[in-house]
Short mmCIF file of C-alpha atoms in Angstrom, two decimals:
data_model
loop_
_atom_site.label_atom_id
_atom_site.label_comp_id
_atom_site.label_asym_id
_atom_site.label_seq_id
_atom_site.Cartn_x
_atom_site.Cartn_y
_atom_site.Cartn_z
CA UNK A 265 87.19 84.55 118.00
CA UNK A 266 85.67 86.93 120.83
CA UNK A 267 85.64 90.57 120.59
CA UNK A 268 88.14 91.21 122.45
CA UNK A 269 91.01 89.20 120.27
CA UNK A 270 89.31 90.57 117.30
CA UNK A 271 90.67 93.75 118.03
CA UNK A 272 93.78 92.34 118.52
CA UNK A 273 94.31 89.98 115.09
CA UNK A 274 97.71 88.82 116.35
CA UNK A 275 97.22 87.16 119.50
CA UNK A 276 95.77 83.68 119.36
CA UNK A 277 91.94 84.18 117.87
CA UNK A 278 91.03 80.10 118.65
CA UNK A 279 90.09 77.96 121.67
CA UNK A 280 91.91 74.57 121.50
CA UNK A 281 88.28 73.05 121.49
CA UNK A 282 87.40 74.33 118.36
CA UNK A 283 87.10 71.94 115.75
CA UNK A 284 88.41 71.72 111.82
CA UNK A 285 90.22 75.35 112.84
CA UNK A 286 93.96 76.16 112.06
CA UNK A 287 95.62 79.05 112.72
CA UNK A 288 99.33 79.73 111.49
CA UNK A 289 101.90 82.63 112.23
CA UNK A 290 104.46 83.74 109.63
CA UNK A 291 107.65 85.63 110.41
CA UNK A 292 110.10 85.90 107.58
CA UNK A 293 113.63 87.26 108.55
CA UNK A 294 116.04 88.53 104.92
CA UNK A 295 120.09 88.89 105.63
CA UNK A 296 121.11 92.21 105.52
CA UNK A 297 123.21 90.77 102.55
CA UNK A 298 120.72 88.82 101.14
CA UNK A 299 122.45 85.79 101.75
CA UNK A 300 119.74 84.12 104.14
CA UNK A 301 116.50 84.11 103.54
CA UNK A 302 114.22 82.11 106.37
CA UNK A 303 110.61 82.16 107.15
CA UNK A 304 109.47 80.67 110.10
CA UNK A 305 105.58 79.48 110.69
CA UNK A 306 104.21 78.11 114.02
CA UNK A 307 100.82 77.10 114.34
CA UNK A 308 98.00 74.82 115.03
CA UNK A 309 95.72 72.51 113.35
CA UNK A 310 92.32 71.39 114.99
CA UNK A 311 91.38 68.65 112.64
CA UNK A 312 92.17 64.92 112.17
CA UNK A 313 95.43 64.22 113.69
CA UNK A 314 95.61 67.04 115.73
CA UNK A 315 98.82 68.97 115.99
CA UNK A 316 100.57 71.44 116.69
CA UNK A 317 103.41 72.46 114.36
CA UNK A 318 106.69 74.28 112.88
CA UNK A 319 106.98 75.02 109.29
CA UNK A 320 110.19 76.30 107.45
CA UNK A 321 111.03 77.36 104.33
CA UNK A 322 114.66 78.04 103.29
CA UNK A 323 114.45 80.90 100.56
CA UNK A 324 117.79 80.17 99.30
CA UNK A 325 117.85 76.55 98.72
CA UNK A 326 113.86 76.19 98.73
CA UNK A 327 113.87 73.14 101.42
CA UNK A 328 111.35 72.78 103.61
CA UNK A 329 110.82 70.98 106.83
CA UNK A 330 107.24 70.73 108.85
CA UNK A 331 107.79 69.44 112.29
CA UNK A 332 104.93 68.44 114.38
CA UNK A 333 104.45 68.61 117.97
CA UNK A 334 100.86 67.19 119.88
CA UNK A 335 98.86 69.58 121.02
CA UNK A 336 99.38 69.71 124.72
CA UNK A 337 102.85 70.91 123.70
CA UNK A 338 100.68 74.18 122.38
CA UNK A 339 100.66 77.53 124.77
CA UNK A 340 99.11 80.82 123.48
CA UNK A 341 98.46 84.10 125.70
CA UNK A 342 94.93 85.66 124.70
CA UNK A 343 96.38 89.18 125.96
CA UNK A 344 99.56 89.69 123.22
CA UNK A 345 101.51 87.42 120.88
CA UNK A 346 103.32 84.80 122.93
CA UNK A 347 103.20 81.31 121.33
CA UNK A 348 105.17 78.54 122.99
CA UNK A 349 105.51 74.68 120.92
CA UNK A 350 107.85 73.04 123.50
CA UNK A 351 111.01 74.58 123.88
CA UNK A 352 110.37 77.24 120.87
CA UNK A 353 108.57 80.72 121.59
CA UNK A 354 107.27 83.36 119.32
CA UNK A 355 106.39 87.09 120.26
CA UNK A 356 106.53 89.90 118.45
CA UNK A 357 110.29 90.93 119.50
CA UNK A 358 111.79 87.57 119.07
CA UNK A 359 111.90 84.19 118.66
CA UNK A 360 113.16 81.42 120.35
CA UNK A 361 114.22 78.41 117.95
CA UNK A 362 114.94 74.80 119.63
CA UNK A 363 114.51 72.17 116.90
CA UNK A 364 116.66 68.81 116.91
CA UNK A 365 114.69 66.34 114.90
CA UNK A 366 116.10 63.81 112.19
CA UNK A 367 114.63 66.33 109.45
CA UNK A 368 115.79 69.84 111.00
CA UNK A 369 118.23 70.94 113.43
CA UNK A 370 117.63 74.68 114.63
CA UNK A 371 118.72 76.32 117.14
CA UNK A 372 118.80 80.07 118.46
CA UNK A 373 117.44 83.32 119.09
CA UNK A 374 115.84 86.51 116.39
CA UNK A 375 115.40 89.75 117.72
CA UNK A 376 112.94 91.46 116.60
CA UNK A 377 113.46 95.76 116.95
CA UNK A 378 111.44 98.79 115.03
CA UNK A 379 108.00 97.54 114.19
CA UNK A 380 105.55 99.22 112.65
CA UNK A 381 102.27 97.37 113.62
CA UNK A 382 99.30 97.73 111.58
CA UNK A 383 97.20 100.62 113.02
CA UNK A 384 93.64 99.42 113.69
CA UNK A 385 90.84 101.55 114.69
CA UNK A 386 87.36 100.69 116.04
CA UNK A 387 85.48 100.28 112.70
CA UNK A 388 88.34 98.41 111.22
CA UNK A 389 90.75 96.63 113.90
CA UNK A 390 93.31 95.00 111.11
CA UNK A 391 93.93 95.13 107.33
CA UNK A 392 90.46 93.33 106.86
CA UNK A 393 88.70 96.89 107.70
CA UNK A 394 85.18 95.84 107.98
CA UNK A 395 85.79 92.35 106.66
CA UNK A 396 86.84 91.09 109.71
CA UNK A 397 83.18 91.53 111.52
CA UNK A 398 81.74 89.37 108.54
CA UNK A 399 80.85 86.05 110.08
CA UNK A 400 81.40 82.55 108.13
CA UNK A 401 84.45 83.28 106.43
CA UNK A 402 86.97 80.11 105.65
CA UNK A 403 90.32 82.53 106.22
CA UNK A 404 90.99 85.40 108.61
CA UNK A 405 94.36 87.65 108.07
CA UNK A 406 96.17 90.06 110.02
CA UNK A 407 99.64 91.78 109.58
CA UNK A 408 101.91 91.89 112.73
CA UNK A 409 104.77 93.81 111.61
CA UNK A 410 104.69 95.63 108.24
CA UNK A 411 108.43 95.97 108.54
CA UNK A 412 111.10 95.81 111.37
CA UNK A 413 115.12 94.93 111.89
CA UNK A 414 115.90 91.85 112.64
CA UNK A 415 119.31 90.93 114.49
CA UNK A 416 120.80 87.19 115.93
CA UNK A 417 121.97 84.33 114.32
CA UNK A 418 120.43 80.83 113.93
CA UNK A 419 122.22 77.35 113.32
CA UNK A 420 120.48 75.98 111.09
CA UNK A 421 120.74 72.24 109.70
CA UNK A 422 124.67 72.68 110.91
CA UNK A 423 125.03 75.91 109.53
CA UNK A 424 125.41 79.37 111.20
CA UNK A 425 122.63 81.85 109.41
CA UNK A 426 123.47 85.72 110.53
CA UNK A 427 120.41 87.86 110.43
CA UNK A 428 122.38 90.65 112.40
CA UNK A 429 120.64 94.09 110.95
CA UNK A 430 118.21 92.16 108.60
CA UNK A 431 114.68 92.92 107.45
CA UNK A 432 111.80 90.85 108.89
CA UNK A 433 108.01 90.92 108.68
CA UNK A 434 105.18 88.99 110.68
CA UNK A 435 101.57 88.20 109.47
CA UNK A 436 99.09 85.31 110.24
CA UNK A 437 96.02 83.81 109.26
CA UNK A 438 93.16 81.77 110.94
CA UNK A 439 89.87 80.30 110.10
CA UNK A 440 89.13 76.33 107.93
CA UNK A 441 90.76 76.97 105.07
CA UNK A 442 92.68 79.01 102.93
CA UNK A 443 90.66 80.57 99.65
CA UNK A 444 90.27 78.51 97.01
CA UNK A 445 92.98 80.22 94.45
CA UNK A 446 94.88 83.26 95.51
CA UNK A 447 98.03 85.36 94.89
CA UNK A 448 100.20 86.84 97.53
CA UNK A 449 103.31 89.15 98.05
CA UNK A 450 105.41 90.42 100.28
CA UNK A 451 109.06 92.38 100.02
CA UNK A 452 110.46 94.36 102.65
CA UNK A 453 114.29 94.55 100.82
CA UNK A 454 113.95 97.90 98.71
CA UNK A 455 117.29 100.13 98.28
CA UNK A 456 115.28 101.98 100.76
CA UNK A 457 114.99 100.65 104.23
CA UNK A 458 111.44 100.84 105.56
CA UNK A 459 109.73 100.49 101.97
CA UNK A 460 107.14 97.01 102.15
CA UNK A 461 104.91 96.09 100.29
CA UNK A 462 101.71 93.52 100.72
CA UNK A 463 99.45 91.87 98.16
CA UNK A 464 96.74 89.60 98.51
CA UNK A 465 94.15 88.55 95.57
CA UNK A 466 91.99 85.81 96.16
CA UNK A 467 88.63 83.82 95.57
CA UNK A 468 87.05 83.67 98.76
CA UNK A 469 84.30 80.66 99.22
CA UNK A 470 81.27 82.56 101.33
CA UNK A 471 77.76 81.13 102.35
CA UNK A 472 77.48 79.01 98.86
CA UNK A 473 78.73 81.42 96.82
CA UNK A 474 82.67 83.09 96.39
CA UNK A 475 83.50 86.91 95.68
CA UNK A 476 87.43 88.01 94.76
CA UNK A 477 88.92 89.98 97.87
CA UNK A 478 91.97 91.58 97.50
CA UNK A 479 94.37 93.52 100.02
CA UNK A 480 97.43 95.65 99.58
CA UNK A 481 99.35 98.33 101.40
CA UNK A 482 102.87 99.69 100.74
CA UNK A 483 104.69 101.33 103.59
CA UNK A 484 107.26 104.13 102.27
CA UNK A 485 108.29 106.63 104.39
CA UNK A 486 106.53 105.70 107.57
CA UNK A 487 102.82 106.57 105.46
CA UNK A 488 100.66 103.57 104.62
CA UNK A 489 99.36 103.40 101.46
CA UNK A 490 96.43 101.31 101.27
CA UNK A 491 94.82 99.31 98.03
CA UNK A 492 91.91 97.54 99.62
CA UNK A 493 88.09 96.19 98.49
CA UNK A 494 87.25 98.38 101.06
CA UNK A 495 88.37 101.59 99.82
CA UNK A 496 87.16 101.65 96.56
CA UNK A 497 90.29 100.16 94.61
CA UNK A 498 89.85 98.74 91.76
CA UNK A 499 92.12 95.76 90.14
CA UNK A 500 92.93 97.74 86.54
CA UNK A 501 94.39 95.04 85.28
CA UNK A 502 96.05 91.27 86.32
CA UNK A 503 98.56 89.69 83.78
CA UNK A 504 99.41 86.23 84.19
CA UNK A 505 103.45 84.95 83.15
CA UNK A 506 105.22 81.95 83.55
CA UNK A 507 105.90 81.82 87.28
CA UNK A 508 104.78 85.79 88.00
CA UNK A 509 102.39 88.00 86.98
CA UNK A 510 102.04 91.73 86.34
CA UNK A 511 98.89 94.09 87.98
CA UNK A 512 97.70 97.42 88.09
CA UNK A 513 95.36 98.94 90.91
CA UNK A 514 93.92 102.25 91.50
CA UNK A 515 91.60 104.22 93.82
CA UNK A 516 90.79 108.01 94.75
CA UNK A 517 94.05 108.70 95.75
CA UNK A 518 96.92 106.57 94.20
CA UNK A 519 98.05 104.07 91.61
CA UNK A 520 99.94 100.89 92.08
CA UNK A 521 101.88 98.80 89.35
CA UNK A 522 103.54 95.48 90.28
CA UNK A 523 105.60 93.02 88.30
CA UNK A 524 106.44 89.79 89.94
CA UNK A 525 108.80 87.10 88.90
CA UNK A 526 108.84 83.94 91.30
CA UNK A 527 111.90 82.06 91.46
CA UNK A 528 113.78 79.39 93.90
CA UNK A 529 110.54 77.66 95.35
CA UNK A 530 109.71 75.27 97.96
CA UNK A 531 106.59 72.93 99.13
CA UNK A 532 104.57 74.18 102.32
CA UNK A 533 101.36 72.35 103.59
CA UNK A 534 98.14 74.89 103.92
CA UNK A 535 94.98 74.07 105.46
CA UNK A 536 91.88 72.65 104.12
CA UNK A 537 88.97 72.15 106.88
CA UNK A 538 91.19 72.67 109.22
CA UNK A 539 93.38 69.66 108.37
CA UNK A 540 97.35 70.38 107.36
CA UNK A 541 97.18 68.00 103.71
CA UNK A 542 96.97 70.36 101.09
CA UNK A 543 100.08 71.40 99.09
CA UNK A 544 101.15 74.89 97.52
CA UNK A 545 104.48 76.14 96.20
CA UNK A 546 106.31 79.31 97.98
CA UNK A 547 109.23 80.97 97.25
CA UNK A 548 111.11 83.51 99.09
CA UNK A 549 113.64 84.42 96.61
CA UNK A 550 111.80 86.09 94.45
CA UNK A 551 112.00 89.86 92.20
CA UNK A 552 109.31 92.28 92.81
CA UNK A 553 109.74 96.01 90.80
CA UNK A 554 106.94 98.45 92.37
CA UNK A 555 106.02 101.68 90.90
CA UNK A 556 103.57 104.23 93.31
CA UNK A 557 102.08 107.06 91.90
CA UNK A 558 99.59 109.57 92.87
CA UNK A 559 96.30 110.01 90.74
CA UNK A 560 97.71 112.89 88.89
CA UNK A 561 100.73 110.78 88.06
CA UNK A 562 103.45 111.83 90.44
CA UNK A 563 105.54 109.47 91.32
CA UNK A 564 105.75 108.52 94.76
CA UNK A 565 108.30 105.71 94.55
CA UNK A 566 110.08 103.01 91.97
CA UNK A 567 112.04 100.21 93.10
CA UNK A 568 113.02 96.60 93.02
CA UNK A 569 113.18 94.22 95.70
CA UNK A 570 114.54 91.04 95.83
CA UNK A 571 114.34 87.97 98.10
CA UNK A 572 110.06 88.48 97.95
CA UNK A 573 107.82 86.09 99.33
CA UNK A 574 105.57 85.00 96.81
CA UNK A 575 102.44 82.55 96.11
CA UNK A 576 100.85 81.46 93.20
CA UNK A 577 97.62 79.15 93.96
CA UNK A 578 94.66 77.66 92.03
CA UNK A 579 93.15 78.40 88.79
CA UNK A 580 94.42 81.63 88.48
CA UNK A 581 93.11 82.40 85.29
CA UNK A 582 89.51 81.96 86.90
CA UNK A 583 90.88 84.64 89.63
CA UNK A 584 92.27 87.30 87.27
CA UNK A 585 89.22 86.92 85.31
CA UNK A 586 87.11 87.79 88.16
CA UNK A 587 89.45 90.26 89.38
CA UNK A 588 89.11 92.13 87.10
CA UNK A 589 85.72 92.80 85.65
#
């Protein structure tokens, strides 16, 4: 990761001679209808068998498929987000699907119109502020595309998907290995278009030790509302259910509540050293209700959302514990 990518989180951060390194894409595309639900996850792992690959999670059903490709097959610009795995392509107004394997058949063309990118500045070039200067972290992130219309159709597994005015997001991460327990979020499907929402809690392994990290924005109205470890939010409280959770945050400015409820699931391989073998659940048909208030208690905005991505990792008892105090 030079300097010059780092102020640029979505183009690829990595040098195909790195070793035990990964670094993964994710563009999820919602139906206008809700009736497809698809995200989409290129990448590249540096480790073992070295690959490049395809991941893809049906939201609706809660199959998934990883297809692998060698790594000559592998093309990134360093300038803006182009990735090319054979005959498929990724940028960050469309992608180009050509998959015919025995375990997937996909085939067509996303566009991707309206996105609003996350807006970096000098001191704090993605949503990891200042975190993303700190050297010797396992996991990088960066957010694409808080939210942006998606339109084209895909035939998937014999089946024609229509994502023809749909909602789509794009976000990545980089690095070893993902944290050791975490909980992420994202919906983008509010009554109101243009309303997302981001979460990210996790226990992050650093230099021997750990500390919890956390990130959050909503976007509402074209303003960014951000809940971040950087900005003096605090995590009020974090509620554990059977398959969701409940949390409260709160800084200088603003409140957040969020109830979660994960539902259809499917299997997706995340990477540990670099190395595609370790195993967490994922759904994308999940419930999200969000409630955004100022400090003084005005509300901002209440709504539901369904069709969320959603992740539940690890001991997360440990994490809200530590969350917490």
């Amino acid at each position: 990761m030079s300097l010059r990518t780092l102020y640029h989180p979505e183009v690829f951060q990595g040098s195909l001679n790195r070793k035990n390194y990964f670094e993964g894409w994710y563009f999820k595309q919602v139906a206008k209808d809700f009736s497809e639900v698809l995200a989409i996850i290129p990448g590249i792992s540096l480790a073992g068998r070295q690959h490049a690959f395809i991941q893809v999670i049906n939201g609706i059903t809660g199959a998934t498929h990883y297809i692998e490709y060698p790594v000559d097959a592998f093309t990134a610009s360093n300038k803006n987000l182009d990735i090319r795995i054979d005959s498929n392509r990724f940028t960050r107004t469309s992608a180009q699907l050509s998959i015919h394997r025995d375990e997937l058949d996909l085939e067509g063309e996303l566009i991707y119109s309206g996105q609003m990118a996350w807006p970096g500045n000098p001191l704090a070039p993605g949503i990891m502020g200042w975190y993303s200067f700190v050297p010797f972290m396992e996991c990088y992130h960066g957010v694409v595309s808080l939210d942006h219309t998606v339109s084209g159709r895909l035939d998937y597994q014999g089946k024609e998907l229509n994502f023809y005015d749909g909602r789509g997001y794009i976000e990545k991460d980089w690095g070893t290995s993902m944290p050791e327990s975490w909980i992420w979020l994202h919906a983008n499907t509010f009554p109101e278009t243009g309303t997302s929402v981001m979460l990210s809690v996790a226990k992050i392994p650093w230099l021997g030790s750990f500390f919890i990290g956390f990130i959050c924005f909503v976007l509402h109205q074209g303003k960014i509302y951000r809940f971040m470890t950087y900005n003096h939010t605090k995590v009020r409280s974090l509620k554990l259910s059977d398959g969701g959770f409940s949390m409260e945050l709160g800084n200088r400015e603003n409140r957040l509540s969020i109830v979660a409820v994960q539902k259809k699931a499917g299997q997706l391989k995340a990477p540990v050293k670099g190395l595609m073998d370790r195993y967490i659940k994922e759904s994308i048909d999940s419930e999200v209700v969000m409630n955004l208030q100022t400090l003084s208690g005005k509300e901002v905005y209440n709504g539901k959302a369904e069709k969320a991505g959603l992740e539940l990792v690890g001991n997360l008892e440990e994490l809200a514990k530590f969350a917490t105090k």
